[in-house]
Every structure is written in structure tokens, then in C-alpha cells.
Amino acid sequence: MNNDKLEIRIYNDPVLREKARPVAVVTPRHVEIARQMAEMMYGSRGVGLAANQVGLTERIIVVDVEWHKREEDNTNPGRQPIFMVNPEVTEESDTDDVASEGCLSLPGIEGDVWRPASIRYRYTDLEGRPVEAAAEGLKARCIQHEIDHLNGVLFIDRMEPAERKKLAGQLAKLRQSGPVRV
Ligand code: NI
């Protein structure tokens, strides 16, 4: 990749509404993108980031939902990013769960979102190996939120319309704001 520094794209950026394309073969370029994404996620104190959020429409996400806790506990290493290429949910629980979500692309916005409480999922790791796993709780929520990004979907799309309406003023302000540099 060239030397352009990646930056986190905010709500008004159309790339957040694009559908990212599958990665055919994991190359060193993807590894470098993933590494930069993790740096930006940790730098912004986030727990997940999708490639669309840094302006790239390729199916790559990074997730690390417990690093704050590990950092507080002084567990080494505090940062254990999970890189997922072409992540896919293969099974959803019948039970849904609600929790408040936020997003690095929607600074200052939070809202309750219902999602399947647990999932099974698969992805390709940065060595090109297929991985299958299960998740629940915050990790399941975060993976679903990031896969949504790859499909051009934001968490506000999944909020109850009445709840989303309350955010209209804040969203309008975000829409007018320029890119946020991180
Ligand atoms: Ni997000």
C-alpha cells in the first residue's frame, strides 16, 4: 500500500455505506492494513474496527473486546487483537439480547441495539487459515457490529425508529462535521 495514512471515517463518509468485497487471498498488504487498523482501534480506545471505517472496502475486521480489562489487570499482553478476513456469521441464537452500542465512526452517539445473544462464525486468519468459532456476550455483539460495517450497515440502522429519532439532532451535526483525524 502507499504511504497514505489511514484515518477513521465518520458518519458523513459514503464509504461507510458501501459493501466491502471479499479478500481472495491474504497478502502482506492485508496484514499491513490489519496491523494499522489495530493501531487505530487501540489509539481510539475502541473494541472493534472494520475496514470500511478506514476507507477500505475489503472484508477485514479487528476485534478485541477485553483489552481495557486486561490493561487494568496488568495482564500481559494487554492487547490481543483478533484479525478476521471474510468473517461470516454461520449460526445465530434464537435468543436476542439488548445492549447500548457506540461506534468510532459515530462519535458521541450511543443507543440500544437488539442482536442474537450468541453466534457461531467463521473467518480466514492472517495466515490464510480457515477458523470456526463461537461467541457470546460483548464479543458476539462486536463481531456482528463489525460484519454489519462490511455490509454498509451502521448500528443506528438497527435501533428502534423512535429511539433513533431522538438522535436526529446529533446525527445532523455529525453529517456536517469534517473528517476526524486520529
Ligand atoms: Ni462501528
Coordinates of N, CA and C and ligand atoms in Angstrom, one line a residue:
M1 N 0.8 -1.2 0.0 CA 0.0 0.0 0.0 C 0.9 1.2 0.0
N2 N 0.3 2.3 -0.4 CA 1.1 3.5 -0.5 C 1.2 4.1 0.9
N3 N 1.8 5.3 1.0 CA 2.1 5.9 2.3 C 1.0 6.7 2.9
D4 N -0.1 6.7 2.2 CA -1.2 7.5 2.8 C -1.6 7.0 4.1
K5 N -1.7 7.8 5.1 CA -2.1 7.4 6.4 C -3.6 7.1 6.4
L6 N -4.0 6.0 7.0 CA -5.4 5.7 7.1 C -6.0 6.6 8.2
E7 N -7.2 6.9 8.0 CA -7.9 7.6 9.1 C -9.3 7.1 9.2
I8 N -9.8 7.3 10.4 CA -11.2 6.8 10.7 C -12.2 7.7 10.1
R9 N -13.1 7.0 9.3 CA -14.1 7.8 8.5 C -15.3 7.9 9.4
I10 N -15.9 9.1 9.3 CA -17.1 9.5 10.1 C -18.3 9.4 9.3
Y11 N -19.4 9.3 10.1 CA -20.8 9.2 9.6 C -21.1 9.8 8.2
N12 N -20.6 10.9 7.9 CA -20.9 11.6 6.6 C -20.2 10.9 5.4
D13 N -19.3 10.0 5.6 CA -18.5 9.4 4.6 C -19.2 8.3 3.9
P14 N -19.4 8.4 2.5 CA -20.1 7.4 1.8 C -19.5 6.0 1.9
V15 N -18.2 5.9 2.2 CA -17.6 4.5 2.2 C -18.2 3.7 3.3
L16 N -18.8 4.3 4.3 CA -19.4 3.6 5.4 C -20.7 2.9 4.9
R17 N -21.2 3.3 3.8 CA -22.4 2.7 3.2 C -22.1 1.7 2.1
E18 N -20.9 1.5 1.8 CA -20.5 0.6 0.7 C -20.4 -0.9 1.3
K19 N -20.6 -1.8 0.3 CA -20.5 -3.2 0.7 C -19.0 -3.6 0.4
A20 N -18.3 -4.1 1.4 CA -16.9 -4.4 1.2 C -16.8 -5.8 0.4
R21 N -15.8 -5.9 -0.4 CA -15.6 -7.1 -1.2 C -14.8 -8.2 -0.5
P22 N -15.0 -9.4 -0.8 CA -14.3 -10.5 -0.2 C -12.8 -10.4 -0.6
V23 N -11.9 -10.8 0.3 CA -10.5 -10.9 0.0 C -10.2 -12.3 -0.5
A24 N -9.7 -12.3 -1.7 CA -9.5 -13.6 -2.4 C -8.3 -14.4 -1.8
V25 N -7.2 -13.7 -1.6 CA -6.0 -14.3 -1.0 C -5.4 -13.3 0.0
V26 N -5.1 -13.7 1.2 CA -4.5 -12.8 2.1 C -3.0 -12.6 1.8
T27 N -2.7 -11.3 1.5 CA -1.3 -10.9 1.1 C -0.7 -10.1 2.2
P28 N 0.6 -9.8 2.1 CA 1.3 -9.0 3.1 C 0.6 -7.6 3.2
R29 N 0.0 -7.1 2.1 CA -0.7 -5.9 2.1 C -1.9 -5.9 3.1
H30 N -2.6 -7.0 3.1 CA -3.7 -7.1 4.0 C -3.2 -7.2 5.5
V31 N -2.1 -7.9 5.7 CA -1.5 -8.0 7.0 C -1.2 -6.6 7.5
E32 N -0.6 -5.8 6.6 CA -0.2 -4.4 7.0 C -1.5 -3.5 7.3
I33 N -2.5 -3.7 6.5 CA -3.8 -3.0 6.7 C -4.3 -3.4 8.1
A34 N -4.3 -4.7 8.4 CA -4.9 -5.1 9.6 C -4.1 -4.6 10.8
R35 N -2.8 -4.6 10.7 CA -1.9 -4.1 11.7 C -2.2 -2.6 12.0
Q36 N -2.4 -1.8 10.9 CA -2.7 -0.4 11.1 C -4.1 -0.2 11.7
M37 N -5.0 -1.1 11.3 CA -6.4 -1.0 11.8 C -6.4 -1.2 13.3
A38 N -5.6 -2.2 13.8 CA -5.5 -2.5 15.2 C -4.9 -1.2 15.9
E39 N -3.9 -0.7 15.4 CA -3.3 0.5 16.0 C -4.3 1.6 16.2
M40 N -5.1 1.8 15.1 CA -6.1 2.9 15.2 C -7.2 2.6 16.2
M41 N -7.6 1.3 16.2 CA -8.6 0.9 17.2 C -8.1 1.1 18.6
Y42 N -6.9 0.7 18.9 CA -6.4 0.9 20.3 C -6.2 2.4 20.6
G43 N -5.7 3.1 19.6 CA -5.5 4.5 19.7 C -6.8 5.3 20.0
S44 N -7.9 4.8 19.5 CA -9.2 5.4 19.7 C -10.0 4.8 20.9
R45 N -9.3 3.8 21.5 CA -9.9 3.1 22.7 C -11.2 2.3 22.3
G46 N -11.2 1.9 21.0 CA -12.3 1.1 20.6 C -12.1 -0.4 20.8
V47 N -13.1 -1.2 20.6 CA -13.0 -2.7 20.8 C -13.2 -3.4 19.5
G48 N -13.5 -2.7 18.4 CA -13.6 -3.3 17.1 C -13.5 -2.3 16.0
L49 N -13.0 -2.7 14.9 CA -12.9 -1.8 13.7 C -13.1 -2.6 12.4
A50 N -13.8 -2.0 11.5 CA -14.0 -2.7 10.2 C -13.3 -1.9 9.1
A51 N -12.8 -2.5 8.0 CA -12.0 -1.8 7.0 C -12.8 -0.6 6.4
N52 N -14.1 -0.7 6.2 CA -14.8 0.5 5.7 C -14.5 1.7 6.6
Q53 N -14.3 1.5 7.8 CA -14.1 2.6 8.8 C -12.8 3.3 8.5
V54 N -11.9 2.7 7.8 CA -10.7 3.4 7.5 C -10.6 3.6 6.0
G55 N -11.8 3.5 5.3 CA -11.9 3.9 3.9 C -11.5 2.8 2.9
L56 N -11.4 1.5 3.4 CA -11.1 0.4 2.5 C -12.3 -0.6 2.4
T57 N -12.7 -0.9 1.2 CA -13.8 -1.8 1.0 C -13.4 -3.2 0.8
E58 N -12.7 -3.7 1.8 CA -12.3 -5.1 1.8 C -12.7 -5.8 3.1
R59 N -13.1 -7.1 3.0 CA -13.7 -7.7 4.2 C -12.7 -8.1 5.2
I60 N -12.3 -7.1 6.0 CA -11.3 -7.3 7.1 C -11.9 -6.6 8.4
I61 N -11.8 -7.3 9.5 CA -12.2 -6.6 10.8 C -11.2 -7.0 11.8
V62 N -11.1 -6.1 12.8 CA -10.3 -6.5 14.0 C -11.2 -6.3 15.2
V63 N -11.0 -7.2 16.2 CA -11.8 -7.3 17.4 C -11.0 -7.6 18.6
D64 N -11.2 -6.8 19.7 CA -10.5 -7.2 20.9 C -11.4 -6.5 22.0
V65 N -12.3 -7.3 22.6 CA -13.3 -6.7 23.4 C -12.8 -6.6 24.9
E66 N -11.7 -7.3 25.2 CA -11.4 -7.3 26.6 C -10.1 -6.6 26.9
W67 N -9.6 -5.8 26.0 CA -8.2 -5.3 26.2 C -8.2 -4.2 27.3
H68 N -9.3 -3.5 27.5 CA -9.4 -2.5 28.6 C -9.2 -3.2 29.9
K69 N -9.9 -4.3 30.0 CA -9.9 -5.1 31.3 C -8.5 -5.7 31.5
R70 N -7.9 -6.2 30.4 CA -6.6 -6.8 30.6 C -5.5 -5.7 31.0
E71 N -5.8 -4.5 30.4 CA -4.8 -3.5 30.7 C -4.9 -3.1 32.2
E72 N -6.2 -3.0 32.7 CA -6.4 -2.6 34.1 C -5.8 -3.7 35.0
D73 N -6.0 -5.0 34.6 CA -5.4 -6.1 35.4 C -3.9 -6.3 35.2
N74 N -3.3 -5.5 34.4 CA -1.9 -5.7 34.0 C -1.6 -7.1 33.5
T75 N -2.6 -7.6 32.8 CA -2.4 -8.9 32.2 C -1.5 -8.7 30.9
N76 N -0.5 -9.5 30.8 CA 0.3 -9.4 29.6 C 0.1 -10.5 28.6
P77 N 0.0 -10.2 27.3 CA 0.0 -8.9 26.8 C -1.5 -8.3 26.9
G78 N -1.6 -7.1 27.1 CA -2.9 -6.5 27.3 C -3.7 -6.5 26.0
R79 N -3.0 -6.3 24.9 CA -3.6 -6.2 23.6 C -3.5 -7.6 22.8
Q80 N -4.7 -8.2 22.5 CA -4.7 -9.4 21.8 C -5.7 -9.3 20.7
P81 N -5.4 -8.6 19.6 CA -6.3 -8.4 18.5 C -6.6 -9.6 17.8
I82 N -7.9 -9.8 17.4 CA -8.2 -11.0 16.6 C -8.5 -10.4 15.2
F83 N -7.8 -10.8 14.2 CA -8.0 -10.3 12.9 C -8.8 -11.3 12.1
M84 N -9.8 -10.8 11.5 CA -10.7 -11.7 10.7 C -10.9 -11.2 9.3
V85 N -10.5 -12.1 8.3 CA -10.7 -11.8 6.9 C -12.0 -12.6 6.5
N86 N -12.8 -11.9 5.7 CA -14.1 -12.5 5.2 C -14.9 -13.2 6.4
P87 N -15.1 -12.4 7.5 CA -15.9 -13.0 8.6 C -17.3 -13.2 8.2
E88 N -17.9 -14.2 8.7 CA -19.3 -14.6 8.4 C -20.0 -15.2 9.6
V89 N -21.2 -14.8 9.9 CA -22.0 -15.5 11.0 C -22.6 -16.7 10.3
T90 N -22.4 -17.9 10.9 CA -23.0 -19.1 10.3 C -24.2 -19.6 11.1
E91 N -24.3 -19.1 12.4 CA -25.5 -19.6 13.2 C -25.7 -18.5 14.2
E92 N -27.0 -18.2 14.4 CA -27.4 -17.2 15.4 C -28.3 -17.9 16.4
S93 N -28.2 -17.5 17.7 CA -29.1 -18.0 18.7 C -30.5 -17.5 18.5
D94 N -31.5 -18.2 19.0 CA -32.9 -17.7 18.9 C -33.1 -16.6 19.9
T95 N -32.3 -16.6 20.9 CA -32.5 -15.5 21.9 C -31.7 -14.3 21.5
D96 N -32.4 -13.2 21.6 CA -31.8 -11.9 21.4 C -31.4 -11.2 22.7
D97 N -30.5 -10.3 22.6 CA -30.0 -9.6 23.8 C -30.0 -8.1 23.4
V98 N -30.2 -7.2 24.4 CA -30.1 -5.8 24.1 C -28.9 -5.2 24.9
A99 N -28.2 -4.3 24.3 CA -27.2 -3.5 25.0 C -26.9 -2.2 24.2
S100 N -26.3 -1.3 24.9 CA -26.0 0.0 24.3 C -24.8 -0.1 23.5
E101 N -24.8 0.4 22.2 CA -23.6 0.3 21.4 C -23.2 1.7 21.0
G102 N -21.9 1.8 20.7 CA -21.3 3.0 20.1 C -20.5 2.6 19.0
C103 N -19.8 3.6 18.3 CA -19.1 3.3 17.1 C -18.0 4.4 16.9
L104 N -16.8 4.0 16.5 CA -15.8 5.1 16.3 C -16.1 6.0 15.1
S105 N -17.0 5.5 14.2 CA -17.5 6.4 13.1 C -18.7 7.3 13.5
L106 N -19.2 7.1 14.7 CA -20.3 7.9 15.1 C -20.0 8.4 16.5
P107 N -19.0 9.3 16.6 CA -18.5 9.7 17.9 C -19.6 10.4 18.7
G108 N -19.8 10.1 19.9 CA -20.7 10.7 20.8 C -22.1 10.1 20.7
I109 N -22.3 9.2 19.8 CA -23.7 8.6 19.6 C -23.7 7.2 20.3
E110 N -24.8 6.9 21.1 CA -25.0 5.6 21.7 C -26.4 5.3 21.6
G111 N -26.7 4.0 21.5 CA -28.1 3.6 21.5 C -28.2 2.1 21.7
D112 N -29.4 1.7 22.2 CA -29.7 0.2 22.4 C -29.9 -0.5 21.1
V113 N -29.3 -1.6 21.0 CA -29.5 -2.5 19.8 C -29.8 -3.9 20.2
W114 N -30.8 -4.5 19.6 CA -31.1 -5.9 19.9 C -30.3 -6.8 18.8
R115 N -29.6 -7.8 19.3 CA -29.0 -8.7 18.4 C -29.0 -10.2 19.0
P116 N -28.8 -11.2 18.1 CA -28.7 -12.5 18.7 C -27.7 -12.6 19.8
A117 N -28.0 -13.2 20.9 CA -27.1 -13.2 22.0 C -25.8 -14.0 21.8
S118 N -25.9 -15.1 21.0 CA -24.7 -15.8 20.7 C -24.7 -16.2 19.3
I119 N -23.5 -16.5 18.8 CA -23.3 -16.8 17.3 C -22.3 -17.9 17.2
R120 N -22.3 -18.5 16.0 CA -21.2 -19.3 15.5 C -20.7 -18.5 14.3
Y121 N -19.4 -18.5 14.0 CA -18.9 -17.7 12.9 C -17.7 -18.3 12.4
R122 N -17.3 -17.9 11.2 CA -16.1 -18.3 10.6 C -15.4 -17.2 9.9
Y123 N -14.1 -17.4 9.7 CA -13.3 -16.3 9.0 C -12.0 -17.0 8.6
T124 N -11.2 -16.2 7.9 CA -9.8 -16.6 7.5 C -8.9 -15.8 8.3
D125 N -7.9 -16.4 8.9 CA -6.9 -15.6 9.7 C -5.8 -15.0 8.8
L126 N -4.9 -14.2 9.3 CA -3.9 -13.5 8.5 C -2.9 -14.5 7.9
E127 N -2.9 -15.7 8.4 CA -2.0 -16.7 7.7 C -2.8 -17.5 6.6
G128 N -4.0 -17.1 6.4 CA -4.8 -17.7 5.4 C -5.5 -19.0 5.8
R129 N -5.5 -19.2 7.1 CA -6.1 -20.5 7.6 C -7.6 -20.2 7.9
P130 N -8.5 -21.2 7.6 CA -9.9 -21.0 8.0 C -10.1 -21.3 9.5
V131 N -10.9 -20.5 10.1 CA -11.2 -20.6 11.6 C -12.7 -20.6 11.8
E132 N -13.1 -21.5 12.7 CA -14.5 -21.6 13.1 C -14.6 -21.4 14.6
A133 N -15.5 -20.6 15.0 CA -15.6 -20.4 16.5 C -17.0 -20.0 16.9
A134 N -17.2 -19.9 18.2 CA -18.5 -19.4 18.8 C -18.2 -18.3 19.7
A135 N -19.2 -17.4 19.9 CA -19.0 -16.3 20.8 C -20.4 -15.9 21.4
E136 N -20.3 -15.3 22.6 CA -21.5 -14.8 23.2 C -21.1 -13.4 23.8
G137 N -22.2 -12.8 24.4 CA -21.9 -11.6 25.1 C -21.4 -10.5 24.2
L138 N -20.5 -9.7 24.8 CA -19.9 -8.5 24.1 C -19.2 -8.9 22.8
K139 N -18.5 -10.0 22.9 CA -17.7 -10.4 21.7 C -18.6 -10.8 20.5
A140 N -19.7 -11.5 20.8 CA -20.7 -11.8 19.8 C -21.3 -10.5 19.2
R141 N -21.6 -9.6 20.1 CA -22.2 -8.3 19.7 C -21.2 -7.5 18.8
C142 N -20.0 -7.5 19.2 CA -18.9 -6.7 18.5 C -18.7 -7.3 17.1
I143 N -18.6 -8.6 17.0 CA -18.4 -9.3 15.7 C -19.6 -9.0 14.7
Q144 N -20.8 -9.0 15.3 CA -21.9 -8.7 14.4 C -21.9 -7.2 14.0
H145 N -21.6 -6.4 14.9 CA -21.5 -4.9 14.6 C -20.4 -4.7 13.5
E146 N -19.3 -5.4 13.6 CA -18.2 -5.1 12.6 C -18.6 -5.7 11.2
I147 N -19.2 -6.9 11.2 CA -19.7 -7.5 10.0 C -20.7 -6.6 9.3
D148 N -21.6 -6.0 10.1 CA -22.6 -5.1 9.6 C -21.8 -4.0 8.8
H149 N -20.7 -3.4 9.4 CA -20.0 -2.4 8.7 C -19.6 -2.8 7.3
L150 N -19.1 -4.1 7.2 CA -18.7 -4.6 5.9 C -19.8 -4.7 4.9
N151 N -21.0 -4.6 5.4 CA -22.2 -4.6 4.5 C -22.8 -3.3 4.4
G152 N -22.1 -2.2 4.9 CA -22.6 -0.9 4.8 C -23.7 -0.5 5.8
V153 N -23.8 -1.3 6.8 CA -24.9 -1.2 7.8 C -24.3 -0.6 9.1
L154 N -24.9 0.4 9.7 CA -24.5 1.0 10.9 C -25.4 0.7 12.1
F155 N -24.9 0.7 13.3 CA -25.8 0.2 14.4 C -27.1 1.1 14.6
I156 N -27.0 2.3 14.1 CA -28.2 3.2 14.3 C -29.3 2.6 13.4
D157 N -29.0 1.9 12.3 CA -30.0 1.3 11.4 C -30.8 0.3 12.1
R158 N -30.2 -0.3 13.2 CA -30.8 -1.4 13.9 C -31.5 -1.0 15.1
M159 N -31.5 0.3 15.4 CA -32.2 0.8 16.6 C -33.7 1.0 16.3
E160 N -34.5 0.9 17.4 CA -35.9 1.2 17.3 C -36.0 2.6 16.6
P161 N -36.9 2.7 15.6 CA -37.1 4.0 15.0 C -37.3 5.2 15.9
A162 N -38.1 4.9 17.0 CA -38.4 6.0 17.9 C -37.2 6.4 18.7
E163 N -36.3 5.5 19.0 CA -35.1 5.8 19.7 C -34.1 6.5 18.8
R164 N -34.1 6.1 17.5 CA -33.2 6.7 16.6 C -33.6 8.2 16.3
K165 N -34.8 8.4 16.3 CA -35.4 9.8 16.1 C -34.8 10.7 17.1
K166 N -34.6 10.3 18.3 CA -34.0 11.1 19.4 C -32.6 11.6 19.1
L167 N -31.9 10.8 18.2 CA -30.5 11.2 17.9 C -30.4 12.1 16.6
A168 N -31.6 12.4 16.1 CA -31.6 13.2 14.8 C -30.7 14.4 14.8
G169 N -30.8 15.2 15.9 CA -30.0 16.4 16.0 C -28.5 16.1 16.0
Q170 N -28.1 15.1 16.8 CA -26.7 14.8 16.9 C -26.2 14.3 15.6
L171 N -27.0 13.5 14.9 CA -26.6 12.9 13.6 C -26.5 14.0 12.6
A172 N -27.4 15.0 12.6 CA -27.3 16.1 11.6 C -26.0 16.8 11.8
K173 N -25.6 17.0 13.1 CA -24.3 17.7 13.4 C -23.1 16.9 12.9
L174 N -23.2 15.6 13.1 CA -22.1 14.7 12.6 C -22.0 14.8 11.1
R175 N -23.1 14.8 10.4 CA -23.1 14.9 9.0 C -22.4 16.1 8.4
Q176 N -22.5 17.2 9.2 CA -21.8 18.4 8.7 C -20.4 18.5 9.1
S177 N -20.0 17.7 10.1 CA -18.6 17.8 10.5 C -17.6 17.2 9.5
G178 N -16.4 17.7 9.5 CA -15.4 17.2 8.6 C -14.9 15.9 9.1
P179 N -13.9 15.3 8.4 CA -13.3 14.1 8.9 C -12.5 14.3 10.2
V180 N -12.6 13.4 11.1 CA -11.9 13.4 12.3 C -10.5 12.8 12.2
R181 N -9.5 13.4 12.5 CA -8.1 12.8 12.4 C -7.8 12.2 13.7
V182 N -7.2 11.0 13.6 CA -6.8 10.3 14.8 C -5.3 9.9 14.8
Ligands
NI1 NI -18.7 0.6 14.4

